[in-house]
Amino acid sequence: MTRNRPIPSLSQHERDYVRGLVALEDDAILAFNKPSGLPSQVRGNRARNLDHLLWAFARSNGKRPRLVHRLDVGTSGIILAGKTQPDAAALSQSLSSREATKTYLALVSGHLPTRRSGAFNEPIARLATDGRTTIVAGHPDGKPAHTRWTLLGRAGDVGLIELRPTTGRMHQLRVHLSHHGCPILGDPIYGGAPASRLALHAARITLPHPRTGDPITLGAPVPGDFAALATHQGLETAVSEWVASG
């Protein structure tokens, strides 16, 4: 947010596109409903990404909103930016201090849980082998990772799961689910069955407003491609009931 930064040129199509992703805007926050397939950030801006598109909201002095967290490229859903440096810092603090509650939906397959709800608590480690990084759960050198889950519905060996991570390790939800034998559909890295997209959606986030401190909940509706995948797997009712529950 340096003063007088040059503002990169965006086409009118890019400006209209990113403005169409806005789920909520006030004086402090921009919340976006990111589609699956759009990267949050790309090093060097070599491809279209949400971070670069934030220049559509830049002021004449070059200041612009700042993303305060990321979603994997295949994950859809709610993602936040702070409009000023203090707003971004306050939002980041809420996320890092676990004041924020995140809720995800995932379609998984394999060995579904036998209980309705529970928690995954295996530590997660990033291992470097032959120049490649592998992320694994249950490693003795891993960092603490906690994910609460609720099985919302099942159809054969496919299930709809609500996930609430209380830590923020890289690929935490994907790794935990794979470790427990039910990877997310469309996740080639962690053994998920082939699907049209990564079936992970960041549905809601609750956290203090960066200026008032009052709790706010921001949500992203279940997108059409996720709903279509759920319907194909026989879980349309489970998704509908979750949406109706509020």
PDB file of C-alpha atoms in Angstrom:
ATOM      1  CA  MET A   1       0.000   0.000   0.000  1.00  0.00           C
ATOM      2  CA  THR A   2       2.842   2.366  -0.846  1.00  0.00           C
ATOM      3  CA  ARG A   3       1.855   5.896  -1.790  1.00  0.00           C
ATOM      4  CA  ASN A   4       1.895   6.921  -5.435  1.00  0.00           C
ATOM      5  CA  ARG A   5       2.460   3.424  -6.806  1.00  0.00           C
ATOM      6  CA  PRO A   6       1.847   3.104 -10.531  1.00  0.00           C
ATOM      7  CA  ILE A   7      -1.545   1.513 -11.165  1.00  0.00           C
ATOM      8  CA  PRO A   8      -1.362  -1.370 -13.660  1.00  0.00           C
ATOM      9  CA  SER A   9      -3.789  -1.179 -16.529  1.00  0.00           C
ATOM     10  CA  LEU A  10      -6.769  -3.531 -16.344  1.00  0.00           C
ATOM     11  CA  SER A  11      -9.236  -4.039 -19.153  1.00  0.00           C
ATOM     12  CA  GLN A  12     -12.880  -3.128 -18.644  1.00  0.00           C
ATOM     13  CA  HIS A  13     -13.659  -6.846 -18.875  1.00  0.00           C
ATOM     14  CA  GLU A  14     -11.261  -7.562 -15.982  1.00  0.00           C
ATOM     15  CA  ARG A  15     -12.741  -4.743 -13.931  1.00  0.00           C
ATOM     16  CA  ASP A  16     -16.287  -5.957 -14.521  1.00  0.00           C
ATOM     17  CA  TYR A  17     -15.249  -9.528 -13.783  1.00  0.00           C
ATOM     18  CA  VAL A  18     -13.696  -8.835 -10.379  1.00  0.00           C
ATOM     19  CA  ARG A  19     -16.495  -6.484  -9.365  1.00  0.00           C
ATOM     20  CA  GLY A  20     -18.912  -9.274 -10.170  1.00  0.00           C
ATOM     21  CA  LEU A  21     -17.150 -11.431  -7.565  1.00  0.00           C
ATOM     22  CA  VAL A  22     -17.801  -8.981  -4.704  1.00  0.00           C
ATOM     23  CA  ALA A  23     -19.958 -10.568  -1.992  1.00  0.00           C
ATOM     24  CA  LEU A  24     -19.801  -7.597   0.412  1.00  0.00           C
ATOM     25  CA  GLU A  25     -18.125  -4.198   0.482  1.00  0.00           C
ATOM     26  CA  ASP A  26     -18.030  -1.585   3.242  1.00  0.00           C
ATOM     27  CA  ASP A  27     -15.543   1.085   4.302  1.00  0.00           C
ATOM     28  CA  ALA A  28     -13.083  -1.524   5.649  1.00  0.00           C
ATOM     29  CA  ILE A  29     -13.669  -4.844   3.906  1.00  0.00           C
ATOM     30  CA  LEU A  30     -13.963  -6.303   0.441  1.00  0.00           C
ATOM     31  CA  ALA A  31     -15.257  -9.881   0.502  1.00  0.00           C
ATOM     32  CA  PHE A  32     -15.143 -11.910  -2.696  1.00  0.00           C
ATOM     33  CA  ASN A  33     -16.835 -15.116  -3.806  1.00  0.00           C
ATOM     34  CA  LYS A  34     -13.864 -16.698  -5.579  1.00  0.00           C
ATOM     35  CA  PRO A  35     -14.713 -19.282  -8.239  1.00  0.00           C
ATOM     36  CA  SER A  36     -12.873 -22.582  -8.513  1.00  0.00           C
ATOM     37  CA  GLY A  37     -10.013 -22.198 -10.982  1.00  0.00           C
ATOM     38  CA  LEU A  38      -9.107 -18.577 -10.161  1.00  0.00           C
ATOM     39  CA  PRO A  39      -5.789 -18.351  -8.274  1.00  0.00           C
ATOM     40  CA  SER A  40      -5.670 -16.125  -5.210  1.00  0.00           C
ATOM     41  CA  GLN A  41      -2.139 -15.050  -6.146  1.00  0.00           C
ATOM     42  CA  VAL A  42       0.406 -15.941  -8.830  1.00  0.00           C
ATOM     43  CA  ARG A  43       4.084 -15.120  -8.529  1.00  0.00           C
ATOM     44  CA  GLY A  44       4.983 -12.457 -11.048  1.00  0.00           C
ATOM     45  CA  ASN A  45       1.320 -12.160 -12.128  1.00  0.00           C
ATOM     46  CA  ARG A  46       1.959 -14.623 -14.961  1.00  0.00           C
ATOM     47  CA  ALA A  47      -1.739 -15.498 -15.071  1.00  0.00           C
ATOM     48  CA  ARG A  48      -4.991 -13.849 -14.073  1.00  0.00           C
ATOM     49  CA  ASN A  49      -5.363 -13.909 -10.288  1.00  0.00           C
ATOM     50  CA  LEU A  50      -7.489 -12.212  -7.661  1.00  0.00           C
ATOM     51  CA  ASP A  51      -4.628 -10.322  -6.037  1.00  0.00           C
ATOM     52  CA  HIS A  52      -3.720  -8.588  -9.294  1.00  0.00           C
ATOM     53  CA  LEU A  53      -7.363  -7.864 -10.073  1.00  0.00           C
ATOM     54  CA  LEU A  54      -7.586  -5.870  -6.823  1.00  0.00           C
ATOM     55  CA  TRP A  55      -6.016  -3.009  -8.778  1.00  0.00           C
ATOM     56  CA  ALA A  56      -9.554  -2.402 -10.025  1.00  0.00           C
ATOM     57  CA  PHE A  57     -10.254  -0.935  -6.564  1.00  0.00           C
ATOM     58  CA  ALA A  58      -7.086   1.183  -6.296  1.00  0.00           C
ATOM     59  CA  ARG A  59      -7.241   4.847  -5.331  1.00  0.00           C
ATOM     60  CA  SER A  60      -5.630   7.542  -7.460  1.00  0.00           C
ATOM     61  CA  ASN A  61      -2.625   7.606  -5.101  1.00  0.00           C
ATOM     62  CA  GLY A  62      -1.883   3.941  -5.797  1.00  0.00           C
ATOM     63  CA  LYS A  63      -3.217   2.520  -2.544  1.00  0.00           C
ATOM     64  CA  ARG A  64      -5.336  -0.564  -3.000  1.00  0.00           C
ATOM     65  CA  PRO A  65      -7.005  -3.324  -0.954  1.00  0.00           C
ATOM     66  CA  ARG A  66      -4.873  -6.184   0.303  1.00  0.00           C
ATOM     67  CA  LEU A  67      -5.770  -9.878   0.519  1.00  0.00           C
ATOM     68  CA  VAL A  68      -5.449 -11.163   4.089  1.00  0.00           C
ATOM     69  CA  HIS A  69      -5.608 -14.901   3.346  1.00  0.00           C
ATOM     70  CA  ARG A  70      -5.673 -17.267   0.371  1.00  0.00           C
ATOM     71  CA  LEU A  71      -7.659 -20.158  -1.014  1.00  0.00           C
ATOM     72  CA  ASP A  72      -6.206 -22.924  -3.153  1.00  0.00           C
ATOM     73  CA  VAL A  73      -6.814 -22.374  -6.854  1.00  0.00           C
ATOM     74  CA  GLY A  74      -9.405 -25.168  -6.995  1.00  0.00           C
ATOM     75  CA  THR A  75     -11.245 -24.056  -3.851  1.00  0.00           C
ATOM     76  CA  SER A  76     -14.213 -21.724  -4.276  1.00  0.00           C
ATOM     77  CA  GLY A  77     -15.740 -19.396  -1.738  1.00  0.00           C
ATOM     78  CA  ILE A  78     -15.296 -16.455   0.551  1.00  0.00           C
ATOM     79  CA  ILE A  79     -11.971 -14.618   0.601  1.00  0.00           C
ATOM     80  CA  LEU A  80     -11.283 -11.268   2.283  1.00  0.00           C
ATOM     81  CA  ALA A  81      -9.287  -8.123   1.603  1.00  0.00           C
ATOM     82  CA  GLY A  82      -8.743  -5.109   3.843  1.00  0.00           C
ATOM     83  CA  LYS A  83      -9.263  -1.722   2.227  1.00  0.00           C
ATOM     84  CA  THR A  84      -6.487  -0.011   4.207  1.00  0.00           C
ATOM     85  CA  GLN A  85      -3.301  -1.200   5.886  1.00  0.00           C
ATOM     86  CA  PRO A  86      -4.860  -1.025   9.392  1.00  0.00           C
ATOM     87  CA  ASP A  87      -7.955  -2.898   8.180  1.00  0.00           C
ATOM     88  CA  ALA A  88      -5.831  -5.610   6.591  1.00  0.00           C
ATOM     89  CA  ALA A  89      -3.689  -5.884   9.728  1.00  0.00           C
ATOM     90  CA  ALA A  90      -6.753  -6.230  11.964  1.00  0.00           C
ATOM     91  CA  LEU A  91      -8.268  -8.917   9.737  1.00  0.00           C
ATOM     92  CA  SER A  92      -4.955 -10.778   9.583  1.00  0.00           C
ATOM     93  CA  GLN A  93      -4.676 -10.653  13.354  1.00  0.00           C
ATOM     94  CA  SER A  94      -8.167 -12.116  13.746  1.00  0.00           C
ATOM     95  CA  LEU A  95      -7.240 -14.971  11.440  1.00  0.00           C
ATOM     96  CA  SER A  96      -3.877 -15.734  13.033  1.00  0.00           C
ATOM     97  CA  SER A  97      -5.193 -15.495  16.610  1.00  0.00           C
ATOM     98  CA  ARG A  98      -8.046 -17.942  15.879  1.00  0.00           C
ATOM     99  CA  GLU A  99     -10.749 -15.328  16.490  1.00  0.00           C
ATOM    100  CA  ALA A 100     -12.159 -16.245  13.092  1.00  0.00           C
ATOM    101  CA  THR A 101     -14.384 -19.250  12.456  1.00  0.00           C
ATOM    102  CA  LYS A 102     -14.205 -20.725   8.954  1.00  0.00           C
ATOM    103  CA  THR A 103     -16.738 -23.188   7.582  1.00  0.00           C
ATOM    104  CA  TYR A 104     -16.116 -25.301   4.488  1.00  0.00           C
ATOM    105  CA  LEU A 105     -18.119 -27.864   2.556  1.00  0.00           C
ATOM    106  CA  ALA A 106     -16.426 -30.825   0.877  1.00  0.00           C
ATOM    107  CA  LEU A 107     -17.530 -33.773  -1.212  1.00  0.00           C
ATOM    108  CA  VAL A 108     -15.372 -36.777  -0.343  1.00  0.00           C
ATOM    109  CA  SER A 109     -15.223 -40.455  -1.209  1.00  0.00           C
ATOM    110  CA  GLY A 110     -13.711 -43.586   0.247  1.00  0.00           C
ATOM    111  CA  HIS A 111     -13.871 -44.754   3.840  1.00  0.00           C
ATOM    112  CA  LEU A 112     -16.429 -42.330   5.253  1.00  0.00           C
ATOM    113  CA  PRO A 113     -16.527 -41.706   9.017  1.00  0.00           C
ATOM    114  CA  THR A 114     -18.808 -44.023  10.972  1.00  0.00           C
ATOM    115  CA  ARG A 115     -19.710 -41.236  13.392  1.00  0.00           C
ATOM    116  CA  ARG A 116     -21.687 -38.095  12.586  1.00  0.00           C
ATOM    117  CA  SER A 117     -19.049 -35.685  13.888  1.00  0.00           C
ATOM    118  CA  GLY A 118     -15.596 -35.513  15.358  1.00  0.00           C
ATOM    119  CA  ALA A 119     -12.172 -33.905  14.946  1.00  0.00           C
ATOM    120  CA  PHE A 120      -8.938 -34.575  13.090  1.00  0.00           C
ATOM    121  CA  ASN A 121      -5.922 -33.702  15.228  1.00  0.00           C
ATOM    122  CA  GLU A 122      -2.939 -35.174  13.389  1.00  0.00           C
ATOM    123  CA  PRO A 123       0.037 -32.787  13.058  1.00  0.00           C
ATOM    124  CA  ILE A 124       0.934 -31.735   9.524  1.00  0.00           C
ATOM    125  CA  ALA A 125       4.488 -31.594   8.175  1.00  0.00           C
ATOM    126  CA  ARG A 126       6.052 -30.252   4.992  1.00  0.00           C
ATOM    127  CA  LEU A 127       8.799 -32.618   3.859  1.00  0.00           C
ATOM    128  CA  ALA A 128      11.414 -31.853   1.210  1.00  0.00           C
ATOM    129  CA  THR A 129      12.449 -34.886  -0.829  1.00  0.00           C
ATOM    130  CA  ASP A 130      14.502 -34.731  -4.031  1.00  0.00           C
ATOM    131  CA  GLY A 131      13.710 -31.065  -4.448  1.00  0.00           C
ATOM    132  CA  ARG A 132       9.950 -31.581  -4.047  1.00  0.00           C
ATOM    133  CA  THR A 133       7.753 -30.638  -1.122  1.00  0.00           C
ATOM    134  CA  THR A 134       5.314 -33.188   0.248  1.00  0.00           C
ATOM    135  CA  ILE A 135       2.663 -32.366   2.848  1.00  0.00           C
ATOM    136  CA  VAL A 136       1.681 -35.211   5.166  1.00  0.00           C
ATOM    137  CA  ALA A 137      -0.446 -35.703   8.269  1.00  0.00           C
ATOM    138  CA  GLY A 138       0.579 -37.671  11.327  1.00  0.00           C
ATOM    139  CA  HIS A 139       4.311 -36.983  11.001  1.00  0.00           C
ATOM    140  CA  PRO A 140       6.254 -36.670  14.290  1.00  0.00           C
ATOM    141  CA  ASP A 141       7.878 -33.448  13.075  1.00  0.00           C
ATOM    142  CA  GLY A 142       4.574 -31.911  12.061  1.00  0.00           C
ATOM    143  CA  LYS A 143       2.986 -28.771  13.453  1.00  0.00           C
ATOM    144  CA  PRO A 144      -0.321 -28.945  15.366  1.00  0.00           C
ATOM    145  CA  ALA A 145      -3.368 -29.064  13.102  1.00  0.00           C
ATOM    146  CA  HIS A 146      -7.005 -29.329  14.177  1.00  0.00           C
ATOM    147  CA  THR A 147     -10.100 -29.757  12.016  1.00  0.00           C
ATOM    148  CA  ARG A 148     -13.632 -30.279  13.336  1.00  0.00           C
ATOM    149  CA  TRP A 149     -15.982 -32.098  10.985  1.00  0.00           C
ATOM    150  CA  THR A 150     -19.632 -33.101  10.606  1.00  0.00           C
ATOM    151  CA  LEU A 151     -20.887 -35.683   8.109  1.00  0.00           C
ATOM    152  CA  LEU A 152     -23.970 -34.067   6.549  1.00  0.00           C
ATOM    153  CA  GLY A 153     -24.990 -36.828   4.192  1.00  0.00           C
ATOM    154  CA  ARG A 154     -23.800 -39.916   2.366  1.00  0.00           C
ATOM    155  CA  ALA A 155     -24.624 -41.782  -0.816  1.00  0.00           C
ATOM    156  CA  GLY A 156     -22.702 -45.027  -1.004  1.00  0.00           C
ATOM    157  CA  ASP A 157     -19.030 -44.228  -0.488  1.00  0.00           C
ATOM    158  CA  VAL A 158     -19.461 -40.487  -1.247  1.00  0.00           C
ATOM    159  CA  GLY A 159     -20.244 -37.989   1.486  1.00  0.00           C
ATOM    160  CA  LEU A 160     -20.860 -34.296   2.103  1.00  0.00           C
ATOM    161  CA  ILE A 161     -18.786 -33.040   5.036  1.00  0.00           C
ATOM    162  CA  GLU A 162     -18.785 -29.708   6.861  1.00  0.00           C
ATOM    163  CA  LEU A 163     -15.301 -28.724   8.019  1.00  0.00           C
ATOM    164  CA  ARG A 164     -14.231 -26.132  10.576  1.00  0.00           C
ATOM    165  CA  PRO A 165     -10.457 -25.788  10.855  1.00  0.00           C
ATOM    166  CA  THR A 166      -9.114 -24.166  14.012  1.00  0.00           C
ATOM    167  CA  THR A 167      -5.573 -23.983  12.629  1.00  0.00           C
ATOM    168  CA  GLY A 168      -4.422 -22.885   9.201  1.00  0.00           C
ATOM    169  CA  ARG A 169      -1.788 -25.282   7.888  1.00  0.00           C
ATOM    170  CA  MET A 170      -1.191 -25.460   4.156  1.00  0.00           C
ATOM    171  CA  HIS A 171      -3.659 -27.866   2.498  1.00  0.00           C
ATOM    172  CA  GLN A 172      -4.878 -28.804   5.992  1.00  0.00           C
ATOM    173  CA  LEU A 173      -8.367 -29.951   5.036  1.00  0.00           C
ATOM    174  CA  ARG A 174      -7.188 -31.848   1.975  1.00  0.00           C
ATOM    175  CA  VAL A 175      -4.393 -33.586   3.876  1.00  0.00           C
ATOM    176  CA  HIS A 176      -6.522 -34.487   6.907  1.00  0.00           C
ATOM    177  CA  LEU A 177      -9.292 -35.988   4.792  1.00  0.00           C
ATOM    178  CA  SER A 178      -6.845 -37.948   2.649  1.00  0.00           C
ATOM    179  CA  HIS A 179      -5.066 -39.220   5.768  1.00  0.00           C
ATOM    180  CA  HIS A 180      -8.384 -40.593   7.016  1.00  0.00           C
ATOM    181  CA  GLY A 181      -9.133 -42.400   3.771  1.00  0.00           C
ATOM    182  CA  CYS A 182     -11.755 -40.066   2.304  1.00  0.00           C
ATOM    183  CA  PRO A 183      -9.996 -37.535   0.036  1.00  0.00           C
ATOM    184  CA  ILE A 184     -11.865 -34.693  -1.608  1.00  0.00           C
ATOM    185  CA  LEU A 185     -13.326 -35.347  -5.045  1.00  0.00           C
ATOM    186  CA  GLY A 186     -11.227 -33.776  -7.763  1.00  0.00           C
ATOM    187  CA  ASP A 187      -8.043 -33.641  -5.669  1.00  0.00           C
ATOM    188  CA  PRO A 188      -5.291 -35.310  -7.731  1.00  0.00           C
ATOM    189  CA  ILE A 189      -2.565 -34.422  -5.228  1.00  0.00           C
ATOM    190  CA  TYR A 190      -4.100 -36.281  -2.302  1.00  0.00           C
ATOM    191  CA  GLY A 191      -5.818 -39.168  -4.025  1.00  0.00           C
ATOM    192  CA  GLY A 192      -9.251 -37.773  -4.744  1.00  0.00           C
ATOM    193  CA  ALA A 193     -11.481 -39.432  -7.327  1.00  0.00           C
ATOM    194  CA  PRO A 194     -11.647 -37.594 -10.678  1.00  0.00           C
ATOM    195  CA  ALA A 195     -14.188 -34.765 -10.776  1.00  0.00           C
ATOM    196  CA  SER A 196     -14.904 -31.596 -12.723  1.00  0.00           C
ATOM    197  CA  ARG A 197     -13.366 -29.453  -9.972  1.00  0.00           C
ATOM    198  CA  LEU A 198     -11.855 -29.676  -6.503  1.00  0.00           C
ATOM    199  CA  ALA A 199     -15.002 -30.228  -4.424  1.00  0.00           C
ATOM    200  CA  LEU A 200     -14.070 -27.838  -1.611  1.00  0.00           C
ATOM    201  CA  HIS A 201     -16.018 -24.634  -0.929  1.00  0.00           C
ATOM    202  CA  ALA A 202     -15.254 -21.948   1.679  1.00  0.00           C
ATOM    203  CA  ALA A 203     -18.854 -21.278   2.640  1.00  0.00           C
ATOM    204  CA  ARG A 204     -18.651 -18.903   5.626  1.00  0.00           C
ATOM    205  CA  ILE A 205     -16.313 -16.942   7.808  1.00  0.00           C
ATOM    206  CA  THR A 206     -17.174 -15.211  11.104  1.00  0.00           C
ATOM    207  CA  LEU A 207     -14.750 -12.727  12.663  1.00  0.00           C
ATOM    208  CA  PRO A 208     -14.632  -9.311  14.363  1.00  0.00           C
ATOM    209  CA  HIS A 209     -15.134  -6.313  12.119  1.00  0.00           C
ATOM    210  CA  PRO A 210     -11.731  -4.596  11.829  1.00  0.00           C
ATOM    211  CA  ARG A 211     -13.079  -1.204  12.932  1.00  0.00           C
ATOM    212  CA  THR A 212     -15.976  -1.894  15.305  1.00  0.00           C
ATOM    213  CA  GLY A 213     -14.963  -5.262  16.732  1.00  0.00           C
ATOM    214  CA  ASP A 214     -18.530  -6.505  16.297  1.00  0.00           C
ATOM    215  CA  PRO A 215     -18.799 -10.092  15.008  1.00  0.00           C
ATOM    216  CA  ILE A 216     -19.758 -10.372  11.358  1.00  0.00           C
ATOM    217  CA  THR A 217     -20.479 -13.412   9.227  1.00  0.00           C
ATOM    218  CA  LEU A 218     -19.687 -13.372   5.525  1.00  0.00           C
ATOM    219  CA  GLY A 219     -20.844 -16.137   3.244  1.00  0.00           C
ATOM    220  CA  ALA A 220     -20.545 -17.417  -0.300  1.00  0.00           C
ATOM    221  CA  PRO A 221     -23.488 -19.363  -1.766  1.00  0.00           C
ATOM    222  CA  VAL A 222     -22.807 -22.905  -2.915  1.00  0.00           C
ATOM    223  CA  PRO A 223     -21.728 -22.416  -6.542  1.00  0.00           C
ATOM    224  CA  GLY A 224     -23.463 -24.124  -9.410  1.00  0.00           C
ATOM    225  CA  ASP A 225     -20.562 -26.422 -10.328  1.00  0.00           C
ATOM    226  CA  PHE A 226     -20.304 -27.701  -6.728  1.00  0.00           C
ATOM    227  CA  ALA A 227     -24.081 -28.190  -6.524  1.00  0.00           C
ATOM    228  CA  ALA A 228     -24.097 -30.025  -9.854  1.00  0.00           C
ATOM    229  CA  LEU A 229     -21.357 -32.354  -8.646  1.00  0.00           C
ATOM    230  CA  ALA A 230     -23.294 -33.023  -5.438  1.00  0.00           C
ATOM    231  CA  THR A 231     -26.438 -33.760  -7.441  1.00  0.00           C
ATOM    232  CA  HIS A 232     -24.529 -36.174  -9.680  1.00  0.00           C
ATOM    233  CA  GLN A 233     -23.350 -38.010  -6.558  1.00  0.00           C
ATOM    234  CA  GLY A 234     -26.866 -38.208  -5.079  1.00  0.00           C
ATOM    235  CA  LEU A 235     -26.249 -35.583  -2.388  1.00  0.00           C
ATOM    236  CA  GLU A 236     -28.453 -32.751  -3.632  1.00  0.00           C
ATOM    237  CA  THR A 237     -30.754 -33.049  -0.598  1.00  0.00           C
ATOM    238  CA  ALA A 238     -27.848 -32.906   1.845  1.00  0.00           C
ATOM    239  CA  VAL A 239     -26.603 -29.674   0.267  1.00  0.00           C
ATOM    240  CA  SER A 240     -30.103 -28.172   0.214  1.00  0.00           C
ATOM    241  CA  GLU A 241     -30.685 -29.017   3.876  1.00  0.00           C
ATOM    242  CA  TRP A 242     -27.348 -27.454   4.864  1.00  0.00           C
ATOM    243  CA  VAL A 243     -28.187 -24.258   2.955  1.00  0.00           C
ATOM    244  CA  ALA A 244     -31.664 -24.134   4.547  1.00  0.00           C
ATOM    245  CA  SER A 245     -30.176 -24.563   8.027  1.00  0.00           C
ATOM    246  CA  GLY A 246     -28.631 -21.163   7.685  1.00  0.00           C
TER     247      GLY A 246
END
